[in-house]
DNA sequence: AATATATTCGTTAACGTACCCGTCTATCAG
DNA sequence: CTGATAGACGGGTACGTTAACGAATATATT
C-alpha cells in the first residue's frame, strides 16, 4: 500500500506556527545568532510542543559538509591475520557511510616497529582529519599522539585496547582483565585436583603489549580468589616462529608431565595447537580469536575453546560512532565493552565476528 | 569540515551523457516501461561505466511511499519475560526507520491460546500491510497464515523458529538442533563417568512447540554420536507453576541420586534453579536465555551456563530486513542463524542481547 | 484520411533541510 | 535629519531522487 505522507511537521510547520520563515527556525535549531530572544523562545516552545525531530535524511542531503576520518591499525602480518577483521569492519562502515559525505583514509603500522607507528601518526596529523580511529598498540607513543589530537581538537576513538589517559571519544573493545577472568572460570570447570595449568604468552613485545598482561592478571585473579593458584605454571615466549615456540613448549612439558590445561593469551594459540597435535598430548587448550587457523584446530578437536571479542564489530562500530558524533553530535558511549564470546567446535560455524 | 566535492555523478550526469532527461534515466533505473530498447541500453552502459550507486538519502527522501509493517509475536506473560527482548528490538527498529516513512503496527497473541493467534492473523490480513514479521509458535496455524500471505503477495519474515513450508522472505533465529548439540558438547566436558544427565522440558504445549523437541533432539544426537546416551534421563513437565515443577523434580531426584547435570530446554530454567537452590543439590545447571531471573541465579552460582540467541537482535534484524527488501529491493539472506552464545557468571555482564 | 491508441520521452514540483545573500528596521552618532 | 551600523529576519536555491502530468511521435484502426 503506497500512500502519501502528509504530516504537519518539520521546519516548515514550525515556521508557519511561529509566523517566521524557515530560515529563522533554522537559526534557532542550530543555535546561531541573529534571532531575537522573543522569537527564539517562541520557536523553541513550538519545537518542544511538536516534539520535533529533524529528518536525518534531509539533513545529510542538504549538508554540503564532507567529513574526513583517518584510521590507524596494525597491518596484516604473516604472524597473525587478526587485524584482517577490524579492517573488514572499517571497510563495511566505509561502504555504508561513503554516500553521506564521509571519506575514510586508512593508515597502517608494523606491530613490531614503533617507528612505523610514530611515522604514520605524523602523516595523519598533517592531513588534519575530522576524526581518528586508533588501535593503540604502543602505549607511550599512543598517549603522546592522542594528546596532540586533543590539542588540535580532533576527536578519536580507540579500539582493541584502551589508554590510561582518558580523553577519547570512546573506547570500543574488550575488557581484557575480565576476559582472562572468564577463561579462568571456564578452566575451573575443566580441571581436576592436582592437575596443572600452563599459561603461555607469545609475543615479541610481551612487556609493551598490555593485552597479554591484563589477560594473565585476570586469569590469575580468579584462581587467587578461589585459593587455587598453586598449580599454575607460566611461560613467556618472545620468538614468534613455530620452531622456537615448539622448543620452549617441549621443554616445559618434559619438565612437567601433569599439565592438563593450556591457556594461550592471544591468537597465536594455533601454533601451540600444532605442537599439541604433533606431540599427541592430551590437554585442554584455550586461546583467543576467531582466526582461520585457530578454527581449523578447533574443528580437529585440538583447540577446545576460543575467546573472541568481535574484532570486526570494533572497527565498524568505531567508525560509525565517529560519524554519528561528528555529523549529528549524537551522544556516544564512553566505554563500550565488547561481549566476551566463547567459541567451541559446535558453535563456531554460527559465529559473527 | 571542508566543502563538498562536485562529483559528476548521479542521475543528472547520466542523463547529460546519454542526452536524455533524468526522467528517462529514472525509468531504466527502476525497470519501468516506456523506454526504447536503444536508449535503455545506452543508459545502462553509462550506469555501468560510472558504476553509479543511487544516493539512498535522496531516494528515501523523494519517495512519497509509506510502508506499513505488522509484527506478530507472543505477548509478555507472567510465565516468561522472554518476548520482552524481541519487542525491544522491534521498538528500536521502529525508532530508526520511522522517519523513513515506515509505520509499524504491533500485534500480540497468547502463547497458551491458539485462538488468540488465529484471531490476530485475521486482523492483520484485514489491515493489508506491506510486510509481516512473525514468530510462528503454532506450526499448523502459522503455515495456514503464511500461505495466505503468499497468495496476497505479502512478504513475511520469521523469527525465533522456522516453518516447514518455506516461502518466507527470511528466517532469522536459532538453529535449534545445533543449540542442543552445543549444550551437549559443553556437558561432555563437565561430566564424569557414571554420572547422570537430566533433560527437563517445561511447557504447557510441549508437543506443539518444536523449540523444545528440536533442542532435545540435538542434545541427544551428540551423545548418540559419542556413544554415551545411556546415562540420560528426561522429564516432561506440563505445568508451568513453580509448585508443580518442584514436585516433579523432587520426585525424580529422590529416584535418582546420581544426577550431576541438569539441562533445561528453555528459559524456564530459573524455576529449576529455585528448586536446586532450596534443596541444596550439587549439580551443574544449564538452560536458555538471558532473562533477569536467570541471570540472578547465575550470579548466585546456581545456574552454570545459559545458551542465548540474541532475541532482541532477531526482532530488530527482522524488521530491518523487511524494510530493506521493500524499500530498496535489497537481497535478503534466506536463512540467518543467530550465533549460539554461551553465557556464564563471568561474561554475562558484557552480553548484548 | 482522420481518428484513436501506444510508445517514448521531458518538464516540473515536490521531499525536508542548509545556508548564502539580501532586505528591513531600529538605534545612534554627528 | 542623515547616514552608518548592526541586529533580525525572509527569499531562494541547492542536495539527488521520485513521479505525476503531459507533450511529442509513431503505429494501428476505421
XYZ file of C-alpha atoms in Angstrom, chain A residues 43-314:
272
model
C 10.162 28.859 18.315
C 11.730 26.688 20.993
C 8.312 26.389 22.548
C 6.781 25.172 19.332
C 9.634 22.764 18.768
C 9.021 21.357 22.208
C 5.309 21.137 21.689
C 5.631 19.391 18.352
C 8.487 17.439 19.783
C 10.182 17.944 16.536
C 12.978 15.668 15.410
C 14.942 16.707 12.364
C 14.767 14.458 9.351
C 18.197 12.920 9.211
C 17.908 12.135 5.536
C 17.177 15.668 4.521
C 19.760 16.943 6.947
C 22.580 14.939 5.479
C 21.427 15.530 1.970
C 21.337 19.264 2.327
C 24.592 19.498 4.203
C 27.435 20.386 1.944
C 29.958 19.343 4.521
C 32.261 16.473 3.973
C 33.960 14.674 6.824
C 37.374 13.094 6.590
C 38.184 10.300 9.004
C 41.502 8.530 9.440
C 42.024 5.010 10.759
C 45.284 3.687 12.151
C 45.607 -0.012 12.911
C 48.331 -2.645 12.563
C 48.935 -4.040 9.136
C 48.031 -7.641 8.470
C 51.211 -9.620 9.000
C 52.279 -13.138 8.293
C 52.456 -13.699 12.021
C 48.787 -13.154 12.606
C 45.784 -12.330 10.488
C 43.972 -10.857 13.439
C 43.793 -7.337 12.072
C 42.057 -8.518 8.986
C 38.780 -8.479 10.899
C 38.805 -4.875 12.147
C 39.826 -3.837 8.666
C 36.817 -5.619 7.247
C 34.645 -3.750 9.715
C 36.210 -0.480 8.684
C 35.594 -1.241 5.060
C 31.995 -2.097 5.713
C 31.421 1.139 7.589
C 33.168 2.966 4.779
C 30.806 1.493 2.269
C 27.769 2.382 4.300
C 28.575 5.990 5.099
C 30.506 6.917 1.993
C 27.423 8.349 0.392
C 26.768 10.502 3.395
C 29.790 12.557 2.522
C 32.350 10.704 4.600
C 35.830 9.983 3.324
C 37.922 7.430 5.169
C 41.688 7.273 4.883
C 43.277 4.079 6.136
C 46.775 4.027 7.640
C 48.692 1.009 8.917
C 51.726 0.351 11.064
C 54.005 -2.572 11.750
C 53.296 -4.011 15.143
C 56.942 -4.834 15.601
C 58.210 -1.360 14.731
C 57.430 1.535 16.937
C 58.926 3.937 14.403
C 56.388 2.945 11.819
C 53.643 3.814 14.252
C 55.094 7.224 15.023
C 55.639 7.921 11.373
C 52.036 7.201 10.495
C 50.710 9.371 13.292
C 52.689 12.266 11.857
C 51.259 11.776 8.416
C 47.779 11.637 9.859
C 48.189 14.849 11.800
C 49.441 16.616 8.703
C 46.348 15.550 6.823
C 44.261 17.223 9.517
C 41.309 14.830 9.603
C 37.992 15.490 11.327
C 38.229 12.337 13.410
C 40.518 9.377 14.083
C 40.041 5.685 14.789
C 43.073 4.245 16.575
C 44.300 0.865 17.737
C 46.935 1.990 20.244
C 49.315 -0.944 20.467
C 52.223 1.100 21.768
C 51.111 2.770 24.923
C 53.534 5.642 25.354
C 53.566 6.693 21.748
C 49.814 6.469 21.590
C 49.439 8.652 24.629
C 51.630 11.265 23.048
C 49.685 11.068 19.817
C 46.285 11.351 21.421
C 47.417 14.296 23.457
C 48.232 16.124 20.272
C 44.825 15.184 18.925
C 43.221 16.780 21.906
C 45.245 19.952 21.447
C 44.092 20.081 17.858
C 40.537 19.294 18.880
C 40.362 16.152 16.776
C 38.110 13.554 18.370
C 39.414 9.988 18.399
C 38.010 6.568 19.154
C 40.142 3.722 20.494
C 39.624 0.091 19.664
C 41.148 -3.185 20.840
C 42.859 -1.702 23.889
C 42.345 1.384 25.964
C 44.763 4.087 27.058
C 45.339 5.281 30.591
C 44.966 8.985 29.857
C 41.268 9.098 29.039
C 40.103 11.812 26.697
C 38.988 9.540 23.908
C 35.538 9.985 22.490
C 35.010 6.310 23.129
C 36.776 3.047 23.818
C 35.372 0.093 21.945
C 36.937 -3.229 22.736
C 37.415 -5.970 25.248
C 37.654 -5.733 28.969
C 40.921 -7.605 28.975
C 41.005 -8.352 32.654
C 37.557 -9.913 32.602
C 38.278 -11.888 29.501
C 41.146 -13.538 31.392
C 38.922 -13.960 34.396
C 36.301 -15.676 32.284
C 38.860 -18.033 30.809
C 39.870 -18.987 34.316
C 36.280 -19.612 35.236
C 35.926 -21.932 32.288
C 39.097 -23.720 33.289
C 37.777 -24.188 36.792
C 35.064 -26.436 35.370
C 37.545 -28.465 33.397
C 40.326 -29.146 35.825
C 40.592 -31.788 38.467
C 42.552 -31.729 41.665
C 46.270 -31.958 41.252
C 46.366 -31.167 37.570
C 48.457 -28.278 36.370
C 47.604 -25.232 34.268
C 50.073 -23.658 31.870
C 49.792 -20.014 30.837
C 51.525 -19.243 27.543
C 52.417 -15.723 26.424
C 53.732 -15.442 22.900
C 54.852 -12.072 21.591
C 57.965 -10.233 20.637
C 56.812 -7.349 22.791
C 55.294 -9.003 25.823
C 56.050 -6.103 28.102
C 54.776 -3.401 25.765
C 51.509 -5.089 24.950
C 49.302 -4.795 27.978
C 46.874 -7.031 26.171
C 48.683 -10.122 27.368
C 49.493 -8.795 30.794
C 45.946 -7.778 31.591
C 44.536 -11.094 30.494
C 47.024 -13.023 32.596
C 46.244 -10.793 35.532
C 42.531 -11.521 35.243
C 43.185 -15.209 34.813
C 45.315 -15.392 37.933
C 42.914 -13.233 39.892
C 40.231 -15.847 39.542
C 42.372 -18.585 40.974
C 43.711 -16.341 43.685
C 40.200 -15.565 44.738
C 39.324 -19.235 44.833
C 42.596 -20.148 46.516
C 43.858 -22.440 43.843
C 46.763 -20.551 42.384
C 49.470 -23.007 43.366
C 49.113 -25.239 40.337
C 49.649 -22.557 37.703
C 52.757 -22.591 35.527
C 53.663 -19.941 33.020
C 55.977 -19.455 30.114
C 56.872 -16.309 28.157
C 57.936 -16.920 24.594
C 59.453 -13.933 22.848
C 60.013 -15.584 19.490
C 57.032 -15.979 17.267
C 58.273 -18.580 14.829
C 56.896 -22.069 15.088
C 60.226 -23.783 15.768
C 61.163 -21.675 18.755
C 57.710 -21.968 20.180
C 57.756 -25.734 19.917
C 61.144 -25.936 21.529
C 60.037 -23.950 24.553
C 56.869 -25.936 24.894
C 58.657 -29.214 24.557
C 60.973 -28.242 27.368
C 58.311 -27.293 29.808
C 56.209 -30.336 29.001
C 59.080 -32.700 29.745
C 59.721 -30.854 32.945
C 56.081 -31.099 33.999
C 54.181 -34.115 32.817
C 50.995 -33.280 34.679
C 49.955 -30.244 32.647
C 46.314 -30.691 31.815
C 45.200 -27.239 30.691
C 46.980 -24.810 28.428
C 45.855 -21.193 28.256
C 47.353 -19.114 25.468
C 46.829 -15.407 25.997
C 46.443 -14.403 22.376
C 45.632 -15.519 18.875
C 48.917 -17.396 18.469
C 47.188 -20.391 20.004
C 47.242 -22.202 16.661
C 50.993 -22.577 16.965
C 50.613 -24.194 20.338
C 47.919 -26.365 18.826
C 50.376 -27.508 16.221
C 52.725 -28.650 18.950
C 49.995 -30.370 20.926
C 48.746 -32.091 17.820
C 52.079 -33.419 16.628
C 53.244 -34.426 20.085
C 49.881 -36.073 20.816
C 49.480 -34.559 24.255
C 46.123 -34.974 25.923
C 45.426 -31.487 27.170
C 42.625 -28.963 27.042
C 43.659 -25.953 25.021
C 42.146 -22.497 25.363
C 43.110 -19.444 23.367
C 41.919 -16.314 21.666
C 40.323 -15.128 18.474
C 38.311 -16.371 15.570
C 41.091 -16.883 13.034
C 41.023 -19.356 10.219
C 43.965 -21.329 11.525
C 42.507 -21.449 15.015
C 39.143 -22.637 13.788
C 40.831 -25.402 11.859
C 42.452 -26.706 15.003
C 39.189 -26.378 16.835
C 37.426 -28.451 14.213
C 40.142 -31.050 14.602
C 39.475 -31.113 18.308
C 42.876 -29.787 19.337
C 41.733 -26.375 20.488
C 38.828 -26.704 22.905
C 37.768 -23.116 23.494
C 38.409 -19.782 21.886
C 37.538 -16.488 23.487
C 36.586 -13.809 20.959
C 35.621 -10.196 21.076
C 34.167 -9.321 17.734
C 37.114 -7.510 16.185
C 35.196 -6.739 13.031
C 32.479 -5.076 15.042
C 35.099 -2.993 16.787
